[in-house]
Amino acid sequence: MQSGVIKFGLMERVLFGQPAANAVIDEIERIGASRVFLLVGGTLNRETNEVDKIKGALGDKFCGLHDSMPAHSPEMLSSSVLIPLVLRRQTY
């Protein structure tokens, strides 16, 4: 038997049963986001076209991508995310 701890962040909703691009668009409309920075895993970005579909659906709202998220990462704002976000912000 394995043991460990999983710490969950402030996940409010889980959407399923529809294409990811549609779900992302629905969520950004729901919260009124005008810019979207995607945090994805490298495998998802390299081995599928789902990220490209989301980027295409976002159009001008897409402002950047960080594709080095660890698998199943519950901590959204780790140092691996904060550094690219700060660097990206400096370009706008």
PDB file of N, CA and C in Angstrom:
ATOM      1  N   MET A   1       0.839  -1.176   0.000  1.00  0.00           N
ATOM      2  CA  MET A   1       0.000   0.000   0.000  1.00  0.00           C
ATOM      3  C   MET A   1       0.886   1.242   0.000  1.00  0.00           C
ATOM      4  N   GLN A   2       0.506   2.237  -0.776  1.00  0.00           N
ATOM      5  CA  GLN A   2       1.219   3.511  -0.811  1.00  0.00           C
ATOM      6  C   GLN A   2       0.566   4.485   0.154  1.00  0.00           C
ATOM      7  N   SER A   3       1.348   5.447   0.603  1.00  0.00           N
ATOM      8  CA  SER A   3       0.779   6.497   1.438  1.00  0.00           C
ATOM      9  C   SER A   3       1.273   7.838   0.945  1.00  0.00           C
ATOM     10  N   GLY A   4       0.580   8.888   1.278  1.00  0.00           N
ATOM     11  CA  GLY A   4       0.979  10.223   0.841  1.00  0.00           C
ATOM     12  C   GLY A   4      -0.104  11.228   1.155  1.00  0.00           C
ATOM     13  N   VAL A   5       0.098  12.417   0.662  1.00  0.00           N
ATOM     14  CA  VAL A   5      -0.843  13.507   0.874  1.00  0.00           C
ATOM     15  C   VAL A   5      -1.079  14.198  -0.456  1.00  0.00           C
ATOM     16  N   ILE A   6      -2.304  14.499  -0.756  1.00  0.00           N
ATOM     17  CA  ILE A   6      -2.647  15.298  -1.925  1.00  0.00           C
ATOM     18  C   ILE A   6      -3.319  16.560  -1.414  1.00  0.00           C
ATOM     19  N   LYS A   7      -2.749  17.700  -1.748  1.00  0.00           N
ATOM     20  CA  LYS A   7      -3.331  18.977  -1.337  1.00  0.00           C
ATOM     21  C   LYS A   7      -4.054  19.579  -2.538  1.00  0.00           C
ATOM     22  N   PHE A   8      -5.334  19.836  -2.403  1.00  0.00           N
ATOM     23  CA  PHE A   8      -6.113  20.410  -3.484  1.00  0.00           C
ATOM     24  C   PHE A   8      -6.199  21.921  -3.321  1.00  0.00           C
ATOM     25  N   GLY A   9      -6.050  22.629  -4.424  1.00  0.00           N
ATOM     26  CA  GLY A   9      -6.188  24.080  -4.422  1.00  0.00           C
ATOM     27  C   GLY A   9      -7.656  24.471  -4.400  1.00  0.00           C
ATOM     28  N   LEU A  10      -7.917  25.671  -4.812  1.00  0.00           N
ATOM     29  CA  LEU A  10      -9.284  26.190  -4.789  1.00  0.00           C
ATOM     30  C   LEU A  10     -10.015  25.871  -6.093  1.00  0.00           C
ATOM     31  N   MET A  11     -10.117  24.602  -6.404  1.00  0.00           N
ATOM     32  CA  MET A  11     -10.823  24.186  -7.607  1.00  0.00           C
ATOM     33  C   MET A  11     -12.318  24.339  -7.372  1.00  0.00           C
ATOM     34  N   GLU A  12     -12.943  25.202  -8.143  1.00  0.00           N
ATOM     35  CA  GLU A  12     -14.363  25.471  -7.955  1.00  0.00           C
ATOM     36  C   GLU A  12     -15.253  24.568  -8.794  1.00  0.00           C
ATOM     37  N   ARG A  13     -14.774  24.226  -9.987  1.00  0.00           N
ATOM     38  CA  ARG A  13     -15.628  23.493 -10.912  1.00  0.00           C
ATOM     39  C   ARG A  13     -14.799  22.513 -11.722  1.00  0.00           C
ATOM     40  N   VAL A  14     -15.432  21.433 -12.145  1.00  0.00           N
ATOM     41  CA  VAL A  14     -14.847  20.486 -13.084  1.00  0.00           C
ATOM     42  C   VAL A  14     -15.864  20.313 -14.195  1.00  0.00           C
ATOM     43  N   LEU A  15     -15.464  20.612 -15.409  1.00  0.00           N
ATOM     44  CA  LEU A  15     -16.356  20.470 -16.557  1.00  0.00           C
ATOM     45  C   LEU A  15     -15.970  19.208 -17.319  1.00  0.00           C
ATOM     46  N   PHE A  16     -16.945  18.490 -17.829  1.00  0.00           N
ATOM     47  CA  PHE A  16     -16.659  17.292 -18.601  1.00  0.00           C
ATOM     48  C   PHE A  16     -17.768  17.057 -19.612  1.00  0.00           C
ATOM     49  N   GLY A  17     -17.487  16.193 -20.591  1.00  0.00           N
ATOM     50  CA  GLY A  17     -18.495  15.833 -21.571  1.00  0.00           C
ATOM     51  C   GLY A  17     -18.610  16.776 -22.749  1.00  0.00           C
ATOM     52  N   GLN A  18     -17.632  17.663 -22.916  1.00  0.00           N
ATOM     53  CA  GLN A  18     -17.625  18.566 -24.066  1.00  0.00           C
ATOM     54  C   GLN A  18     -16.171  18.822 -24.460  1.00  0.00           C
ATOM     55  N   PRO A  19     -15.940  19.247 -25.691  1.00  0.00           N
ATOM     56  CA  PRO A  19     -14.565  19.551 -26.099  1.00  0.00           C
ATOM     57  C   PRO A  19     -13.936  20.613 -25.191  1.00  0.00           C
ATOM     58  N   ALA A  20     -12.652  20.463 -24.913  1.00  0.00           N
ATOM     59  CA  ALA A  20     -11.947  21.380 -24.007  1.00  0.00           C
ATOM     60  C   ALA A  20     -12.058  22.827 -24.465  1.00  0.00           C
ATOM     61  N   ALA A  21     -11.917  23.076 -25.761  1.00  0.00           N
ATOM     62  CA  ALA A  21     -11.984  24.454 -26.266  1.00  0.00           C
ATOM     63  C   ALA A  21     -13.338  25.082 -25.942  1.00  0.00           C
ATOM     64  N   ASN A  22     -14.407  24.330 -26.100  1.00  0.00           N
ATOM     65  CA  ASN A  22     -15.743  24.846 -25.773  1.00  0.00           C
ATOM     66  C   ASN A  22     -15.860  25.147 -24.285  1.00  0.00           C
ATOM     67  N   ALA A  23     -15.341  24.246 -23.451  1.00  0.00           N
ATOM     68  CA  ALA A  23     -15.417  24.442 -22.002  1.00  0.00           C
ATOM     69  C   ALA A  23     -14.634  25.677 -21.576  1.00  0.00           C
ATOM     70  N   VAL A  24     -13.460  25.883 -22.162  1.00  0.00           N
ATOM     71  CA  VAL A  24     -12.649  27.055 -21.817  1.00  0.00           C
ATOM     72  C   VAL A  24     -13.380  28.332 -22.212  1.00  0.00           C
ATOM     73  N   ILE A  25     -13.935  28.364 -23.409  1.00  0.00           N
ATOM     74  CA  ILE A  25     -14.672  29.552 -23.859  1.00  0.00           C
ATOM     75  C   ILE A  25     -15.858  29.825 -22.933  1.00  0.00           C
ATOM     76  N   ASP A  26     -16.600  28.785 -22.574  1.00  0.00           N
ATOM     77  CA  ASP A  26     -17.732  28.963 -21.651  1.00  0.00           C
ATOM     78  C   ASP A  26     -17.272  29.556 -20.321  1.00  0.00           C
ATOM     79  N   GLU A  27     -16.145  29.079 -19.801  1.00  0.00           N
ATOM     80  CA  GLU A  27     -15.654  29.563 -18.508  1.00  0.00           C
ATOM     81  C   GLU A  27     -15.157  31.000 -18.583  1.00  0.00           C
ATOM     82  N   ILE A  28     -14.440  31.356 -19.642  1.00  0.00           N
ATOM     83  CA  ILE A  28     -13.944  32.737 -19.700  1.00  0.00           C
ATOM     84  C   ILE A  28     -15.091  33.718 -19.905  1.00  0.00           C
ATOM     85  N   GLU A  29     -16.140  33.288 -20.602  1.00  0.00           N
ATOM     86  CA  GLU A  29     -17.323  34.145 -20.718  1.00  0.00           C
ATOM     87  C   GLU A  29     -18.032  34.259 -19.372  1.00  0.00           C
ATOM     88  N   ARG A  30     -18.087  33.159 -18.630  1.00  0.00           N
ATOM     89  CA  ARG A  30     -18.753  33.160 -17.326  1.00  0.00           C
ATOM     90  C   ARG A  30     -18.063  34.111 -16.352  1.00  0.00           C
ATOM     91  N   ILE A  31     -16.715  34.134 -16.364  1.00  0.00           N
ATOM     92  CA  ILE A  31     -16.003  34.987 -15.407  1.00  0.00           C
ATOM     93  C   ILE A  31     -15.635  36.352 -15.985  1.00  0.00           C
ATOM     94  N   GLY A  32     -15.877  36.540 -17.280  1.00  0.00           N
ATOM     95  CA  GLY A  32     -15.609  37.834 -17.896  1.00  0.00           C
ATOM     96  C   GLY A  32     -14.143  38.121 -18.162  1.00  0.00           C
ATOM     97  N   ALA A  33     -13.367  37.083 -18.416  1.00  0.00           N
ATOM     98  CA  ALA A  33     -11.935  37.274 -18.673  1.00  0.00           C
ATOM     99  C   ALA A  33     -11.709  37.907 -20.042  1.00  0.00           C
ATOM    100  N   SER A  34     -10.765  38.832 -20.095  1.00  0.00           N
ATOM    101  CA  SER A  34     -10.430  39.458 -21.372  1.00  0.00           C
ATOM    102  C   SER A  34      -9.101  38.942 -21.914  1.00  0.00           C
ATOM    103  N   ARG A  35      -8.278  38.341 -21.069  1.00  0.00           N
ATOM    104  CA  ARG A  35      -6.989  37.769 -21.461  1.00  0.00           C
ATOM    105  C   ARG A  35      -6.853  36.405 -20.796  1.00  0.00           C
ATOM    106  N   VAL A  36      -6.273  35.448 -21.509  1.00  0.00           N
ATOM    107  CA  VAL A  36      -6.126  34.099 -20.970  1.00  0.00           C
ATOM    108  C   VAL A  36      -4.704  33.605 -21.195  1.00  0.00           C
ATOM    109  N   PHE A  37      -4.057  33.215 -20.105  1.00  0.00           N
ATOM    110  CA  PHE A  37      -2.724  32.619 -20.132  1.00  0.00           C
ATOM    111  C   PHE A  37      -2.912  31.148 -19.792  1.00  0.00           C
ATOM    112  N   LEU A  38      -2.557  30.255 -20.722  1.00  0.00           N
ATOM    113  CA  LEU A  38      -2.793  28.828 -20.530  1.00  0.00           C
ATOM    114  C   LEU A  38      -1.656  28.172 -19.755  1.00  0.00           C
ATOM    115  N   LEU A  39      -2.003  27.359 -18.776  1.00  0.00           N
ATOM    116  CA  LEU A  39      -1.063  26.549 -18.010  1.00  0.00           C
ATOM    117  C   LEU A  39      -1.369  25.100 -18.339  1.00  0.00           C
ATOM    118  N   VAL A  40      -0.484  24.445 -19.082  1.00  0.00           N
ATOM    119  CA  VAL A  40      -0.746  23.086 -19.546  1.00  0.00           C
ATOM    120  C   VAL A  40       0.487  22.221 -19.348  1.00  0.00           C
ATOM    121  N   GLY A  41       0.284  20.926 -19.431  1.00  0.00           N
ATOM    122  CA  GLY A  41       1.394  19.992 -19.386  1.00  0.00           C
ATOM    123  C   GLY A  41       2.066  19.898 -20.744  1.00  0.00           C
ATOM    124  N   GLY A  42       3.353  19.633 -20.729  1.00  0.00           N
ATOM    125  CA  GLY A  42       4.107  19.523 -21.974  1.00  0.00           C
ATOM    126  C   GLY A  42       3.619  18.399 -22.867  1.00  0.00           C
ATOM    127  N   THR A  43       3.274  17.263 -22.272  1.00  0.00           N
ATOM    128  CA  THR A  43       2.793  16.130 -23.063  1.00  0.00           C
ATOM    129  C   THR A  43       1.501  16.486 -23.779  1.00  0.00           C
ATOM    130  N   LEU A  44       0.595  17.132 -23.082  1.00  0.00           N
ATOM    131  CA  LEU A  44      -0.665  17.553 -23.703  1.00  0.00           C
ATOM    132  C   LEU A  44      -0.396  18.474 -24.888  1.00  0.00           C
ATOM    133  N   ASN A  45       0.552  19.376 -24.734  1.00  0.00           N
ATOM    134  CA  ASN A  45       0.859  20.324 -25.803  1.00  0.00           C
ATOM    135  C   ASN A  45       1.582  19.652 -26.965  1.00  0.00           C
ATOM    136  N   ARG A  46       2.513  18.753 -26.674  1.00  0.00           N
ATOM    137  CA  ARG A  46       3.312  18.115 -27.723  1.00  0.00           C
ATOM    138  C   ARG A  46       2.578  17.001 -28.455  1.00  0.00           C
ATOM    139  N   GLU A  47       1.786  16.222 -27.733  1.00  0.00           N
ATOM    140  CA  GLU A  47       1.249  14.989 -28.302  1.00  0.00           C
ATOM    141  C   GLU A  47      -0.225  15.043 -28.685  1.00  0.00           C
ATOM    142  N   THR A  48      -0.867  16.179 -28.475  1.00  0.00           N
ATOM    143  CA  THR A  48      -2.259  16.339 -28.915  1.00  0.00           C
ATOM    144  C   THR A  48      -2.398  17.706 -29.582  1.00  0.00           C
ATOM    145  N   ASN A  49      -3.524  17.933 -30.201  1.00  0.00           N
ATOM    146  CA  ASN A  49      -3.783  19.258 -30.771  1.00  0.00           C
ATOM    147  C   ASN A  49      -4.810  20.032 -29.941  1.00  0.00           C
ATOM    148  N   GLU A  50      -5.085  19.561 -28.731  1.00  0.00           N
ATOM    149  CA  GLU A  50      -6.085  20.213 -27.878  1.00  0.00           C
ATOM    150  C   GLU A  50      -5.689  21.638 -27.507  1.00  0.00           C
ATOM    151  N   VAL A  51      -4.413  21.859 -27.203  1.00  0.00           N
ATOM    152  CA  VAL A  51      -3.969  23.207 -26.834  1.00  0.00           C
ATOM    153  C   VAL A  51      -4.119  24.145 -28.030  1.00  0.00           C
ATOM    154  N   ASP A  52      -3.775  23.675 -29.214  1.00  0.00           N
ATOM    155  CA  ASP A  52      -3.950  24.502 -30.417  1.00  0.00           C
ATOM    156  C   ASP A  52      -5.423  24.836 -30.651  1.00  0.00           C
ATOM    157  N   LYS A  53      -6.304  23.879 -30.388  1.00  0.00           N
ATOM    158  CA  LYS A  53      -7.745  24.142 -30.535  1.00  0.00           C
ATOM    159  C   LYS A  53      -8.199  25.225 -29.554  1.00  0.00           C
ATOM    160  N   ILE A  54      -7.698  25.148 -28.323  1.00  0.00           N
ATOM    161  CA  ILE A  54      -8.067  26.151 -27.316  1.00  0.00           C
ATOM    162  C   ILE A  54      -7.524  27.514 -27.715  1.00  0.00           C
ATOM    163  N   LYS A  55      -6.260  27.555 -28.130  1.00  0.00           N
ATOM    164  CA  LYS A  55      -5.670  28.828 -28.563  1.00  0.00           C
ATOM    165  C   LYS A  55      -6.466  29.423 -29.712  1.00  0.00           C
ATOM    166  N   GLY A  56      -6.859  28.594 -30.668  1.00  0.00           N
ATOM    167  CA  GLY A  56      -7.647  29.074 -31.796  1.00  0.00           C
ATOM    168  C   GLY A  56      -9.000  29.608 -31.367  1.00  0.00           C
ATOM    169  N   ALA A  57      -9.636  28.915 -30.437  1.00  0.00           N
ATOM    170  CA  ALA A  57     -10.946  29.357 -29.954  1.00  0.00           C
ATOM    171  C   ALA A  57     -10.842  30.666 -29.178  1.00  0.00           C
ATOM    172  N   LEU A  58      -9.722  30.868 -28.481  1.00  0.00           N
ATOM    173  CA  LEU A  58      -9.534  32.090 -27.696  1.00  0.00           C
ATOM    174  C   LEU A  58      -9.288  33.313 -28.564  1.00  0.00           C
ATOM    175  N   GLY A  59      -8.668  33.127 -29.710  1.00  0.00           N
ATOM    176  CA  GLY A  59      -8.376  34.259 -30.592  1.00  0.00           C
ATOM    177  C   GLY A  59      -7.532  35.304 -29.896  1.00  0.00           C
ATOM    178  N   ASP A  60      -7.978  36.562 -29.940  1.00  0.00           N
ATOM    179  CA  ASP A  60      -7.227  37.680 -29.350  1.00  0.00           C
ATOM    180  C   ASP A  60      -7.153  37.639 -27.827  1.00  0.00           C
ATOM    181  N   LYS A  61      -7.964  36.811 -27.197  1.00  0.00           N
ATOM    182  CA  LYS A  61      -7.915  36.712 -25.732  1.00  0.00           C
ATOM    183  C   LYS A  61      -6.710  35.897 -25.255  1.00  0.00           C
ATOM    184  N   PHE A  62      -6.145  35.087 -26.140  1.00  0.00           N
ATOM    185  CA  PHE A  62      -4.965  34.290 -25.776  1.00  0.00           C
ATOM    186  C   PHE A  62      -3.767  35.213 -25.627  1.00  0.00           C
ATOM    187  N   CYS A  63      -3.109  35.155 -24.454  1.00  0.00           N
ATOM    188  CA  CYS A  63      -1.952  36.038 -24.245  1.00  0.00           C
ATOM    189  C   CYS A  63      -0.680  35.287 -23.888  1.00  0.00           C
ATOM    190  N   GLY A  64      -0.717  33.974 -23.814  1.00  0.00           N
ATOM    191  CA  GLY A  64       0.518  33.257 -23.538  1.00  0.00           C
ATOM    192  C   GLY A  64       0.281  31.825 -23.114  1.00  0.00           C
ATOM    193  N   LEU A  65       1.391  31.086 -23.069  1.00  0.00           N
ATOM    194  CA  LEU A  65       1.336  29.658 -22.783  1.00  0.00           C
ATOM    195  C   LEU A  65       2.530  29.262 -21.933  1.00  0.00           C
ATOM    196  N   HIS A  66       2.281  28.464 -20.907  1.00  0.00           N
ATOM    197  CA  HIS A  66       3.330  27.824 -20.108  1.00  0.00           C
ATOM    198  C   HIS A  66       3.025  26.338 -20.179  1.00  0.00           C
ATOM    199  N   ASP A  67       3.895  25.565 -20.832  1.00  0.00           N
ATOM    200  CA  ASP A  67       3.589  24.145 -21.021  1.00  0.00           C
ATOM    201  C   ASP A  67       4.543  23.224 -20.260  1.00  0.00           C
ATOM    202  N   SER A  68       4.922  23.637 -19.070  1.00  0.00           N
ATOM    203  CA  SER A  68       5.796  22.807 -18.233  1.00  0.00           C
ATOM    204  C   SER A  68       5.147  22.462 -16.897  1.00  0.00           C
ATOM    205  N   MET A  69       3.833  22.420 -16.870  1.00  0.00           N
ATOM    206  CA  MET A  69       3.149  22.056 -15.629  1.00  0.00           C
ATOM    207  C   MET A  69       3.374  20.572 -15.352  1.00  0.00           C
ATOM    208  N   PRO A  70       3.692  20.218 -14.109  1.00  0.00           N
ATOM    209  CA  PRO A  70       3.833  18.803 -13.764  1.00  0.00           C
ATOM    210  C   PRO A  70       2.486  18.092 -13.899  1.00  0.00           C
ATOM    211  N   ALA A  71       2.535  16.802 -14.176  1.00  0.00           N
ATOM    212  CA  ALA A  71       1.307  16.021 -14.313  1.00  0.00           C
ATOM    213  C   ALA A  71       0.480  16.084 -13.038  1.00  0.00           C
ATOM    214  N   HIS A  72      -0.813  16.267 -13.194  1.00  0.00           N
ATOM    215  CA  HIS A  72      -1.778  16.263 -12.092  1.00  0.00           C
ATOM    216  C   HIS A  72      -1.420  17.269 -11.002  1.00  0.00           C
ATOM    217  N   SER A  73      -0.862  18.399 -11.380  1.00  0.00           N
ATOM    218  CA  SER A  73      -0.391  19.365 -10.377  1.00  0.00           C
ATOM    219  C   SER A  73      -1.549  20.130  -9.756  1.00  0.00           C
ATOM    220  N   PRO A  74      -1.758  19.947  -8.445  1.00  0.00           N
ATOM    221  CA  PRO A  74      -2.832  20.680  -7.780  1.00  0.00           C
ATOM    222  C   PRO A  74      -2.446  22.108  -7.417  1.00  0.00           C
ATOM    223  N   GLU A  75      -1.176  22.399  -7.336  1.00  0.00           N
ATOM    224  CA  GLU A  75      -0.725  23.738  -6.963  1.00  0.00           C
ATOM    225  C   GLU A  75      -0.554  24.578  -8.217  1.00  0.00           C
ATOM    226  N   MET A  76      -1.490  25.475  -8.463  1.00  0.00           N
ATOM    227  CA  MET A  76      -1.471  26.267  -9.685  1.00  0.00           C
ATOM    228  C   MET A  76      -0.351  27.297  -9.715  1.00  0.00           C
ATOM    229  N   LEU A  77      -0.052  27.946  -8.606  1.00  0.00           N
ATOM    230  CA  LEU A  77       0.927  29.020  -8.623  1.00  0.00           C
ATOM    231  C   LEU A  77       2.234  28.598  -7.965  1.00  0.00           C
ATOM    232  N   SER A  78       2.881  27.638  -8.570  1.00  0.00           N
ATOM    233  CA  SER A  78       4.199  27.236  -8.095  1.00  0.00           C
ATOM    234  C   SER A  78       5.241  28.129  -8.754  1.00  0.00           C
ATOM    235  N   SER A  79       6.487  27.984  -8.355  1.00  0.00           N
ATOM    236  CA  SER A  79       7.539  28.815  -8.951  1.00  0.00           C
ATOM    237  C   SER A  79       7.671  28.544 -10.441  1.00  0.00           C
ATOM    238  N   SER A  80       7.321  27.333 -10.890  1.00  0.00           N
ATOM    239  CA  SER A  80       7.413  27.029 -12.317  1.00  0.00           C
ATOM    240  C   SER A  80       6.400  27.816 -13.129  1.00  0.00           C
ATOM    241  N   VAL A  81       5.383  28.357 -12.472  1.00  0.00           N
ATOM    242  CA  VAL A  81       4.367  29.156 -13.150  1.00  0.00           C
ATOM    243  C   VAL A  81       4.601  30.645 -12.932  1.00  0.00           C
ATOM    244  N   LEU A  82       4.957  31.021 -11.734  1.00  0.00           N
ATOM    245  CA  LEU A  82       5.111  32.443 -11.430  1.00  0.00           C
ATOM    246  C   LEU A  82       6.183  33.112 -12.275  1.00  0.00           C
ATOM    247  N   ILE A  83       7.294  32.456 -12.493  1.00  0.00           N
ATOM    248  CA  ILE A  83       8.378  33.069 -13.273  1.00  0.00           C
ATOM    249  C   ILE A  83       7.923  33.377 -14.696  1.00  0.00           C
ATOM    250  N   PRO A  84       7.342  32.405 -15.438  1.00  0.00           N
ATOM    251  CA  PRO A  84       6.856  32.755 -16.784  1.00  0.00           C
ATOM    252  C   PRO A  84       5.774  33.824 -16.781  1.00  0.00           C
ATOM    253  N   LEU A  85       4.902  33.827 -15.768  1.00  0.00           N
ATOM    254  CA  LEU A  85       3.859  34.848 -15.713  1.00  0.00           C
ATOM    255  C   LEU A  85       4.450  36.236 -15.523  1.00  0.00           C
ATOM    256  N   VAL A  86       5.427  36.349 -14.645  1.00  0.00           N
ATOM    257  CA  VAL A  86       6.073  37.647 -14.418  1.00  0.00           C
ATOM    258  C   VAL A  86       6.789  38.098 -15.680  1.00  0.00           C
ATOM    259  N   LEU A  87       7.508  37.199 -16.319  1.00  0.00           N
ATOM    260  CA  LEU A  87       8.212  37.557 -17.553  1.00  0.00           C
ATOM    261  C   LEU A  87       7.230  37.958 -18.640  1.00  0.00           C
ATOM    262  N   ARG A  88       6.123  37.238 -18.744  1.00  0.00           N
ATOM    263  CA  ARG A  88       5.114  37.548 -19.758  1.00  0.00           C
ATOM    264  C   ARG A  88       4.495  38.915 -19.487  1.00  0.00           C
ATOM    265  N   ARG A  89       4.236  39.209 -18.234  1.00  0.00           N
ATOM    266  CA  ARG A  89       3.626  40.488 -17.880  1.00  0.00           C
ATOM    267  C   ARG A  89       4.530  41.649 -18.277  1.00  0.00           C
ATOM    268  N   GLN A  90       5.820  41.456 -18.191  1.00  0.00           N
ATOM    269  CA  GLN A  90       6.760  42.518 -18.529  1.00  0.00           C
ATOM    270  C   GLN A  90       6.743  42.853 -20.014  1.00  0.00           C
ATOM    271  N   THR A  91       6.204  41.960 -20.844  1.00  0.00           N
ATOM    272  CA  THR A  91       6.163  42.213 -22.284  1.00  0.00           C
ATOM    273  C   THR A  91       4.913  42.970 -22.703  1.00  0.00           C
ATOM    274  N   TYR A  92       3.989  43.216 -21.774  1.00  0.00           N
ATOM    275  CA  TYR A  92       2.748  43.932 -22.112  1.00  0.00           C
ATOM    276  C   TYR A  92       2.734  45.301 -21.512  1.00  0.00           C
TER     277      TYR A  92
END
